[in-house]
Structure formats: structure tokens, C-alpha cells
GROMACS .gro file of C-alpha atoms in nm:
model
  335
    1MET     CA    1  -6.339   6.748  -0.190
    2ARG     CA    2  -6.657   6.747   0.088
    3VAL     CA    3  -6.948   6.939  -0.118
    4ALA     CA    4  -7.282   7.033  -0.037
    5ILE     CA    5  -7.480   7.199  -0.306
    6VAL     CA    6  -7.798   7.380  -0.151
    7GLY     CA    7  -8.080   7.344  -0.428
    8GLY     CA    8  -8.267   7.078  -0.550
    9GLY     CA    9  -8.359   7.259  -0.891
   10VAL     CA   10  -8.177   7.235  -1.243
   11VAL     CA   11  -7.885   7.467  -1.157
   12GLY     CA   12  -7.858   7.271  -0.826
   13ILE     CA   13  -7.864   6.914  -0.977
   14THR     CA   14  -7.680   7.000  -1.284
   15THR     CA   15  -7.426   7.164  -1.066
   16ALA     CA   16  -7.439   6.834  -0.880
   17LEU     CA   17  -7.393   6.672  -1.208
   18GLN     CA   18  -7.113   6.891  -1.357
   19LEU     CA   19  -6.877   6.864  -1.033
   20LYS     CA   20  -6.914   6.476  -1.015
   21SER     CA   21  -6.790   6.443  -1.363
   22GLU     CA   22  -6.499   6.707  -1.324
   23LEU     CA   23  -6.376   6.591  -1.007
   24ARG     CA   24  -6.452   6.217  -0.969
   25ASN     CA   25  -6.373   6.163  -0.604
   26SER     CA   26  -6.553   6.457  -0.480
   27ASN     CA   27  -6.847   6.367  -0.216
   28ILE     CA   28  -7.125   6.551  -0.280
   29GLU     CA   29  -7.453   6.558  -0.065
   30VAL     CA   30  -7.744   6.795  -0.204
   31TYR     CA   31  -7.965   6.975  -0.026
   32GLY     CA   32  -8.326   7.077  -0.130
   33GLU     CA   33  -8.625   7.202   0.026
   34LYS     CA   34  -8.805   7.025  -0.209
   35TYR     CA   35  -8.738   6.835  -0.547
   36GLU     CA   36  -9.075   6.839  -0.699
   37ASP     CA   37  -9.344   7.120  -0.802
   38ILE     CA   38  -9.055   7.378  -0.879
   39VAL     CA   39  -9.035   7.651  -1.102
   40SER     CA   40  -8.772   7.400  -1.326
   41TYR     CA   41  -9.074   7.157  -1.403
   42VAL     CA   42  -9.249   7.453  -1.519
   43GLY     CA   43  -9.007   7.632  -1.757
   44ALA     CA   44  -9.038   7.479  -2.152
   45GLY     CA   45  -8.659   7.419  -2.168
   46LEU     CA   46  -8.661   7.561  -2.522
   47PHE     CA   47  -8.215   7.669  -2.551
   48SER     CA   48  -8.266   8.070  -2.641
   49VAL     CA   49  -8.078   8.299  -2.447
   50GLY     CA   50  -8.217   8.652  -2.484
   51LYS     CA   51  -7.979   8.948  -2.506
   52SER     CA   52  -8.067   9.098  -2.136
   53PHE     CA   53  -7.883   8.762  -1.965
   54SER     CA   54  -7.585   8.888  -1.815
   55GLY     CA   55  -7.276   8.740  -1.600
   56PRO     CA   56  -6.991   8.942  -1.515
   57SER     CA   57  -6.856   9.021  -1.826
   58GLU     CA   58  -6.958   8.964  -2.171
   59GLU     CA   59  -6.652   8.678  -2.228
   60ILE     CA   60  -6.796   8.508  -1.926
   61THR     CA   61  -7.104   8.549  -2.036
   62ARG     CA   62  -7.049   8.395  -2.390
   63ASN     CA   63  -6.835   8.128  -2.240
   64TRP     CA   64  -7.147   7.976  -2.009
   65MET     CA   65  -7.358   7.972  -2.314
   66ASN     CA   66  -7.121   7.768  -2.535
   67ASP     CA   67  -7.045   7.571  -2.190
   68SER     CA   68  -7.433   7.468  -2.170
   69TYR     CA   69  -7.525   7.431  -2.520
   70GLU     CA   70  -7.217   7.168  -2.547
   71PHE     CA   71  -7.345   7.006  -2.242
   72TYR     CA   72  -7.685   6.962  -2.351
   73ASP     CA   73  -7.590   6.850  -2.714
   74GLU     CA   74  -7.320   6.593  -2.583
   75ILE     CA   75  -7.630   6.428  -2.423
   76ARG     CA   76  -7.855   6.514  -2.712
   77LYS     CA   77  -7.630   6.243  -2.917
   78SER     CA   78  -7.564   5.988  -2.676
   79ARG     CA   79  -7.765   5.671  -2.619
   80GLU     CA   80  -7.942   5.890  -2.298
   81ALA     CA   81  -8.089   6.161  -2.494
   82ALA     CA   82  -8.485   6.034  -2.499
   83ARG     CA   83  -8.446   5.922  -2.118
   84ALA     CA   84  -8.284   6.278  -2.043
   85GLY     CA   85  -8.557   6.429  -2.211
   86VAL     CA   86  -8.321   6.630  -2.446
   87VAL     CA   87  -8.383   6.686  -2.821
   88GLU     CA   88  -8.308   6.869  -3.095
   89ILE     CA   89  -8.587   7.128  -3.265
   90SER     CA   90  -8.621   7.403  -3.469
   91GLY     CA   91  -8.835   7.715  -3.496
   92TYR     CA   92  -8.946   8.091  -3.603
   93MET     CA   93  -8.885   8.443  -3.363
   94PHE     CA   94  -9.093   8.710  -3.517
   95SER     CA   95  -9.125   9.105  -3.451
   96GLU     CA   96  -9.355   9.357  -3.575
   97GLY     CA   97  -9.062   9.627  -3.479
   98PRO     CA   98  -8.937   9.814  -3.424
   99THR     CA   99  -8.592   9.680  -3.446
  100PRO     CA  100  -8.472   9.333  -3.563
  101VAL     CA  101  -8.458   9.018  -3.370
  102ARG     CA  102  -8.176   8.905  -3.450
  103ASN     CA  103  -7.935   8.796  -3.175
  104PRO     CA  104  -7.579   8.789  -3.195
  105TRP     CA  105  -7.531   8.528  -2.869
  106MET     CA  106  -7.744   8.253  -3.016
  107GLU     CA  107  -7.593   8.283  -3.335
  108SER     CA  108  -7.261   8.202  -3.242
  109VAL     CA  109  -7.400   7.925  -3.060
  110VAL     CA  110  -7.606   7.719  -3.219
  111PRO     CA  111  -7.604   7.511  -3.517
  112SER     CA  112  -7.796   7.675  -3.798
  113TYR     CA  113  -7.955   8.063  -3.737
  114ARG     CA  114  -8.047   8.283  -4.054
  115ARG     CA  115  -8.318   8.556  -4.146
  116VAL     CA  116  -8.613   8.443  -4.266
  117THR     CA  117  -8.772   8.508  -4.631
  118GLU     CA  118  -9.013   8.661  -4.738
  119GLU     CA  119  -9.223   8.419  -4.802
  120GLU     CA  120  -9.219   8.281  -4.440
  121LEU     CA  121  -9.321   8.663  -4.338
  122LYS     CA  122  -9.646   8.571  -4.444
  123LEU     CA  123  -9.698   8.344  -4.213
  124PRO     CA  124 -10.002   8.389  -3.966
  125GLY     CA  125  -9.983   8.549  -3.612
  126GLY     CA  126  -9.872   8.926  -3.712
  127ASP     CA  127  -9.762   9.156  -3.934
  128TRP     CA  128  -9.433   9.062  -3.901
  129LYS     CA  129  -9.131   9.282  -4.028
  130TYR     CA  130  -8.839   9.067  -3.879
  131GLY     CA  131  -8.781   8.747  -3.772
  132VAL     CA  132  -8.542   8.455  -3.802
  133TYR     CA  133  -8.567   8.074  -3.809
  134PHE     CA  134  -8.318   7.873  -3.626
  135THR     CA  135  -8.201   7.531  -3.481
  136THR     CA  136  -8.163   7.465  -3.090
  137ILE     CA  137  -8.197   7.204  -2.818
  138ILE     CA  138  -8.491   7.127  -2.570
  139THR     CA  139  -8.423   7.011  -2.233
  140GLN     CA  140  -8.794   6.922  -2.063
  141CYS     CA  141  -8.665   6.929  -1.686
  142LYS     CA  142  -8.971   6.641  -1.664
  143TRP     CA  143  -8.719   6.403  -1.797
  144TYR     CA  144  -8.376   6.573  -1.702
  145LEU     CA  145  -8.401   6.627  -1.363
  146PRO     CA  146  -8.501   6.285  -1.273
  147TRP     CA  147  -8.262   6.133  -1.514
  148ALA     CA  148  -7.974   6.329  -1.347
  149LYS     CA  149  -8.068   6.254  -1.028
  150ARG     CA  150  -8.046   5.888  -1.091
  151GLN     CA  151  -7.724   5.957  -1.224
  152LEU     CA  152  -7.575   6.096  -0.935
  153GLU     CA  153  -7.759   5.877  -0.672
  154GLN     CA  154  -7.613   5.581  -0.878
  155THR     CA  155  -7.233   5.745  -0.846
  156GLY     CA  156  -7.293   5.803  -0.441
  157THR     CA  157  -7.398   6.119  -0.443
  158LYS     CA  158  -7.681   6.182  -0.120
  159PHE     CA  159  -7.977   6.373  -0.108
  160TYR     CA  160  -8.116   6.555   0.180
  161LYS     CA  161  -8.466   6.717   0.164
  162ARG     CA  162  -8.436   6.977   0.418
  163LYS     CA  163  -8.508   7.384   0.457
  164LEU     CA  164  -8.167   7.579   0.541
  165TYR     CA  165  -8.206   7.887   0.711
  166ASN     CA  166  -7.803   8.003   0.731
  167LEU     CA  167  -7.508   7.857   0.528
  168ASN     CA  168  -7.332   7.807   0.860
  169GLU     CA  169  -7.553   7.504   0.935
  170LEU     CA  170  -7.302   7.346   0.726
  171ILE     CA  171  -6.928   7.457   0.780
  172ASP     CA  172  -6.845   7.202   0.985
  173ASP     CA  173  -6.944   6.895   0.752
  174TYR     CA  174  -6.825   7.042   0.428
  175ASP     CA  175  -6.471   7.196   0.270
  176VAL     CA  176  -6.709   7.353   0.016
  177ILE     CA  177  -7.050   7.498  -0.048
  178MET     CA  178  -7.234   7.535  -0.356
  179ASN     CA  179  -7.553   7.745  -0.308
  180CYS     CA  180  -7.774   7.707  -0.576
  181ALA     CA  181  -8.038   7.812  -0.412
  182GLY     CA  182  -8.231   8.007  -0.651
  183LEU     CA  183  -8.525   8.254  -0.508
  184GLY     CA  184  -8.493   8.103  -0.188
  185ALA     CA  185  -8.089   8.269  -0.184
  186GLY     CA  186  -8.285   8.597  -0.127
  187GLU     CA  187  -8.369   8.485   0.218
  188LEU     CA  188  -8.060   8.218   0.289
  189CYS     CA  189  -7.784   8.517   0.197
  190GLY     CA  190  -8.003   8.807   0.274
  191ASP     CA  191  -7.940   8.922  -0.107
  192ARG     CA  192  -8.192   9.163  -0.160
  193ARG     CA  193  -8.149   9.259  -0.520
  194MET     CA  194  -8.330   8.859  -0.522
  195ILE     CA  195  -8.689   8.908  -0.622
  196PRO     CA  196  -8.963   8.668  -0.755
  197LEU     CA  197  -9.033   8.721  -1.162
  198ARG     CA  198  -9.392   8.520  -1.136
  199GLY     CA  199  -9.469   8.343  -1.533
  200GLN     CA  200  -9.783   8.201  -1.587
  201VAL     CA  201  -9.820   7.927  -1.884
  202LEU     CA  202 -10.089   7.682  -2.071
  203LYS     CA  203  -9.990   7.359  -2.118
  204VAL     CA  204 -10.177   7.203  -2.403
  205LYS     CA  205 -10.205   6.866  -2.640
  206ALA     CA  206 -10.029   6.901  -3.003
  207PRO     CA  207  -9.872   6.647  -3.094
  208TRP     CA  208  -9.849   6.738  -3.444
  209LEU     CA  209  -9.680   7.072  -3.371
  210LYS     CA  210  -9.240   7.004  -3.438
  211THR     CA  211  -9.175   7.354  -3.468
  212PHE     CA  212  -9.152   7.655  -3.207
  213PHE     CA  213  -9.288   8.007  -3.264
  214TYR     CA  214  -9.184   8.379  -3.104
  215GLY     CA  215  -9.405   8.629  -3.162
  216ASN     CA  216  -9.451   8.984  -2.949
  217LEU     CA  217  -9.538   9.035  -2.582
  218ASP     CA  218  -9.394   8.726  -2.409
  219THR     CA  219  -9.584   8.502  -2.694
  220TYR     CA  220  -9.442   8.182  -2.731
  221ILE     CA  221  -9.527   7.823  -2.850
  222ILE     CA  222  -9.289   7.536  -2.769
  223PRO     CA  223  -9.386   7.195  -2.844
  224GLY     CA  224  -9.225   6.921  -2.615
  225ILE     CA  225  -9.096   6.581  -2.679
  226ASP     CA  226  -9.406   6.395  -2.523
  227GLY     CA  227  -9.673   6.560  -2.751
  228SER     CA  228  -9.763   6.856  -2.511
  229CYS     CA  229  -9.706   7.217  -2.575
  230THR     CA  230  -9.608   7.501  -2.365
  231LEU     CA  231  -9.797   7.854  -2.454
  232GLY     CA  232  -9.678   8.145  -2.312
  233GLY     CA  233  -9.657   8.363  -2.129
  234THR     CA  234  -9.657   8.623  -1.834
  235ARG     CA  235  -9.372   8.816  -1.691
  236ASN     CA  236  -9.512   8.996  -1.334
  237PHE     CA  237  -9.188   9.145  -1.101
  238ASP     CA  238  -9.193   9.105  -0.780
  239SER     CA  239  -9.570   8.868  -0.751
  240THR     CA  240  -9.551   8.584  -0.557
  241ARG     CA  241  -9.894   8.487  -0.658
  242MET     CA  242  -9.845   8.094  -0.779
  243SER     CA  243 -10.232   8.048  -0.860
  244PRO     CA  244 -10.281   8.086  -1.268
  245CYS     CA  245 -10.501   8.387  -1.340
  246SER     CA  246 -10.817   8.288  -1.549
  247HIS     CA  247 -10.768   8.632  -1.715
  248GLU     CA  248 -10.390   8.565  -1.800
  249THR     CA  249 -10.490   8.233  -1.942
  250ARG     CA  250 -10.721   8.354  -2.190
  251ALA     CA  251 -10.549   8.605  -2.303
  252ILE     CA  252 -10.214   8.342  -2.352
  253HIS     CA  253 -10.461   8.121  -2.537
  254GLU     CA  254 -10.588   8.437  -2.727
  255ARG     CA  255 -10.284   8.560  -2.812
  256CYS     CA  256 -10.083   8.200  -2.917
  257THR     CA  257 -10.393   8.089  -3.113
  258ASN     CA  258 -10.383   8.394  -3.331
  259LEU     CA  259 -10.003   8.329  -3.371
  260LEU     CA  260 -10.068   7.953  -3.475
  261PRO     CA  261 -10.496   7.910  -3.592
  262SER     CA  262 -10.444   7.538  -3.567
  263LEU     CA  263 -10.352   7.565  -3.193
  264LYS     CA  264 -10.763   7.658  -3.137
  265ASN     CA  265 -10.878   7.285  -3.117
  266ALA     CA  266 -10.572   7.170  -2.913
  267GLU     CA  267 -10.692   6.995  -2.557
  268VAL     CA  268 -10.601   7.221  -2.281
  269ILE     CA  269 -10.444   7.058  -1.995
  270GLU     CA  270 -10.359   7.305  -1.737
  271SER     CA  271 -10.250   7.619  -1.649
  272VAL     CA  272  -9.894   7.653  -1.446
  273VAL     CA  273  -9.726   7.916  -1.235
  274GLY     CA  274  -9.339   7.928  -1.143
  275LEU     CA  275  -9.154   8.223  -1.009
  276ARG     CA  276  -8.833   8.291  -1.168
  277PRO     CA  277  -8.552   8.350  -0.955
  278HIS     CA  278  -8.471   8.712  -1.092
  279ARG     CA  279  -8.156   8.906  -1.008
  280ASP     CA  280  -8.135   9.276  -1.062
  281GLY     CA  281  -7.801   9.322  -1.178
  282GLY     CA  282  -7.732   8.942  -1.314
  283VAL     CA  283  -7.653   8.593  -1.194
  284ARG     CA  284  -7.435   8.578  -0.936
  285VAL     CA  285  -7.140   8.329  -0.930
  286GLU     CA  286  -6.850   8.421  -0.659
  287VAL     CA  287  -6.662   8.290  -0.418
  288GLU     CA  288  -6.690   8.400  -0.034
  289LYS     CA  289  -6.529   8.252   0.288
  290ILE     CA  290  -6.753   8.199   0.595
  291SER     CA  291  -6.670   8.103   0.925
  292ASN     CA  292  -6.842   8.072   1.236
  293GLY     CA  293  -6.558   8.151   1.478
  294LEU     CA  294  -6.427   7.825   1.500
  295LYS     CA  295  -6.420   7.690   1.137
  296SER     CA  296  -6.457   7.835   0.780
  297ALA     CA  297  -6.581   7.693   0.478
  298THR     CA  298  -6.592   7.827   0.093
  299VAL     CA  299  -6.887   7.931  -0.070
  300VAL     CA  300  -6.948   7.964  -0.396
  301HIS     CA  301  -7.273   8.143  -0.485
  302ASN     CA  302  -7.489   8.007  -0.816
  303TYR     CA  303  -7.796   8.162  -0.861
  304GLY     CA  304  -8.031   8.436  -0.984
  305HIS     CA  305  -8.078   8.278  -1.307
  306GLY     CA  306  -8.389   8.455  -1.363
  307GLY     CA  307  -8.577   8.288  -1.700
  308TYR     CA  308  -8.249   8.106  -1.833
  309GLY     CA  309  -8.176   7.871  -1.552
  310ILE     CA  310  -8.243   7.555  -1.801
  311CYS     CA  311  -8.044   7.736  -2.062
  312THR     CA  312  -7.742   7.799  -1.875
  313ALA     CA  313  -7.702   7.582  -1.564
  314PRO     CA  314  -7.422   7.385  -1.731
  315GLY     CA  315  -7.247   7.695  -1.825
  316THR     CA  316  -7.262   7.838  -1.454
  317ALA     CA  317  -7.174   7.524  -1.309
  318LYS     CA  318  -6.857   7.490  -1.450
  319TYR     CA  319  -6.759   7.829  -1.404
  320ALA     CA  320  -6.880   7.769  -1.010
  321ILE     CA  321  -6.686   7.471  -1.007
  322LYS     CA  322  -6.347   7.621  -1.150
  323LEU     CA  323  -6.417   7.886  -0.850
  324ALA     CA  324  -6.459   7.648  -0.551
  325ARG     CA  325  -6.127   7.451  -0.717
  326ASP     CA  326  -5.923   7.761  -0.692
  327ALA     CA  327  -6.021   7.852  -0.352
  328HIS     CA  328  -6.000   7.482  -0.198
  329LEU     CA  329  -5.654   7.465  -0.329
  330ASN     CA  330  -5.522   7.823  -0.288
  331THR     CA  331  -5.629   7.689   0.086
  332SER     CA  332  -5.508   7.384   0.117
  333SER     CA  333  -5.178   7.528  -0.018
  334LYS     CA  334  -5.179   7.785   0.321
  335LEU     CA  335  -5.203   7.522   0.557
   0.00000   0.00000   0.00000
């Protein structure tokens, strides 16, 4: 197949990586408006998928999570783990109530997941009533995306820096178009369900920290593999403001240092903002046929991951590739 992948973020690059692995003879070319300074680099990359994440069905959503964890875990166990920025990490998720924080989806995926002890509930940062401790994976896109891009370039994948205004621009040259445009899919496909979900985080230096912590009000502390640490966060629907807000920076710092007082003396690196590609109704992974009147092509949409793009990109990519392969075989059999 001649395949165009639209989108240079974690979903697009991971889809290309999966496609090259599953269909080695495919000719893949990637189109990205930009490959750096994107939302994929803002996220901390912790594999922790909330209960609100949803695909077409519960079974498919569970498969996406299982396939994604397996994908990253294979990298973690390989010699490429350090270069790819994929490591194992453990940590806590606390809540003051009114409901427990137990997540059955995560519990069925990660290797270790348990309720915290009474002693652990006394950890600083709040009057905790519930909590879990689990082991998972962290994927830092600062390393992962350049690593994945190198893997693809070594096997002949080409990358183009280009803004597309309509998917029909690619019909003449490709059999299949994988639309992983993220937030850009709103304009590209006329999908009015797509809205930006603004997130602001604070990056600090905390090389001593090896455990992640979650509290209430989108408060989280996630150590990176380079001694940096991501403190979060915010959740502003339909906001496109890209400059950091000083009030939010102070609020994030205050919440996180209350949760973990040892961070009070951590050196601040920067405040960063990213626009998550949120889609009302859940992630869109489905097939569509498009035509310019002379030629038609198969489009497989794979976008709308919200804040879970890094976590679930491998799973949705694998599902999208199956849809693409089935659609292509079905079209070929009719010719």
C-alpha cells in the first residue's frame, strides 16, 4: 500500500511505526505541519488512563489500552529503552473523596496495582481517604519521538513539513490516508466535535524524585528520566491561549509543594502550555471513503485522544491499521 500519514505528533509517528512493523512492504510518507513545539512534548507521558477515556465500545477501549501498554513495555525491555525514553515507574494516586480512586481498567493492565495502607494515607499533602499504588510506564516524547522518527527514516519512511487544508490533496498519490491530525482534524475534516483542551504544567529540577504522586484538582507530580519533573496541571476547555498564566503557575506550584513539600526548593525550569485534542463523544478511529471525482482513496481517521494521546497511541494505531488493511483488501478484491 502507498500510505500517507497526516500528523507529526505522537499519534501520527506511532501509527507510522506500527504500520512499518505490520506491513513491511508498505510505502509510508508522513505529513506534519510541524514536528517540534507540539503538545506531545508538553505531556509527562505517564501511562495512566482515566475512566472517562472511551472508544467505540468497552471491549475496543480495553484492547487499545492493553495493546498500548504491551507496545511500550516491549520497548522498555529492549536495548533501545534508554534512547527511546521509556522506563518503568511506580507511584501513588490519592483522593480526599467522595469516591475511591480505584480504576478497574488500569488495574487489569499494569503489572502491580493495590490499595494503599493506612500508613500511606498519612503521607503529606492532604486528608486522604482513598489511595492506590501502582507500577506503570513513562514515555517521554522528548526522546521517544526523535527515536521513533529515526527508526522510520532508516527503513525508508519520508517526512514532509506541510500544512494540508483538505485530505483530497493526497488522493492522487496514495491508496490509504491515515488521518492523525489531532486538533487540526477539526479544520481538516470539518469535525465540530473537536475542541482544544488547554493544559499548563510547570517543569522543575528534582533528580532525587523517583515516584509519581496524584492528588485532587488535577494536581500531579511526575518525575522524568532526566532529573526534570512535571508539575500539573490545568484543564481549560475551548481555550487557545498559548502563553503561560502566572496565576496558574503559582497555583500549580502551591498545590504540588503542599502535596510534596520537598519540591519547595526545586529549581523552576519553565512553564509550558499545550492544547490537547479533545473530542466530544470520544476518540474517532473509523474508515471513510473520499473521492475527487476521478480517483478515490480510503481514509482511516485516528484522532481526538484528548490528554491520553501518548498513553493510547499504539493501541488506536493498531486498530486503525487493521481497518486500513481490511478496507484496502476489500477494495482490491472488487477491482
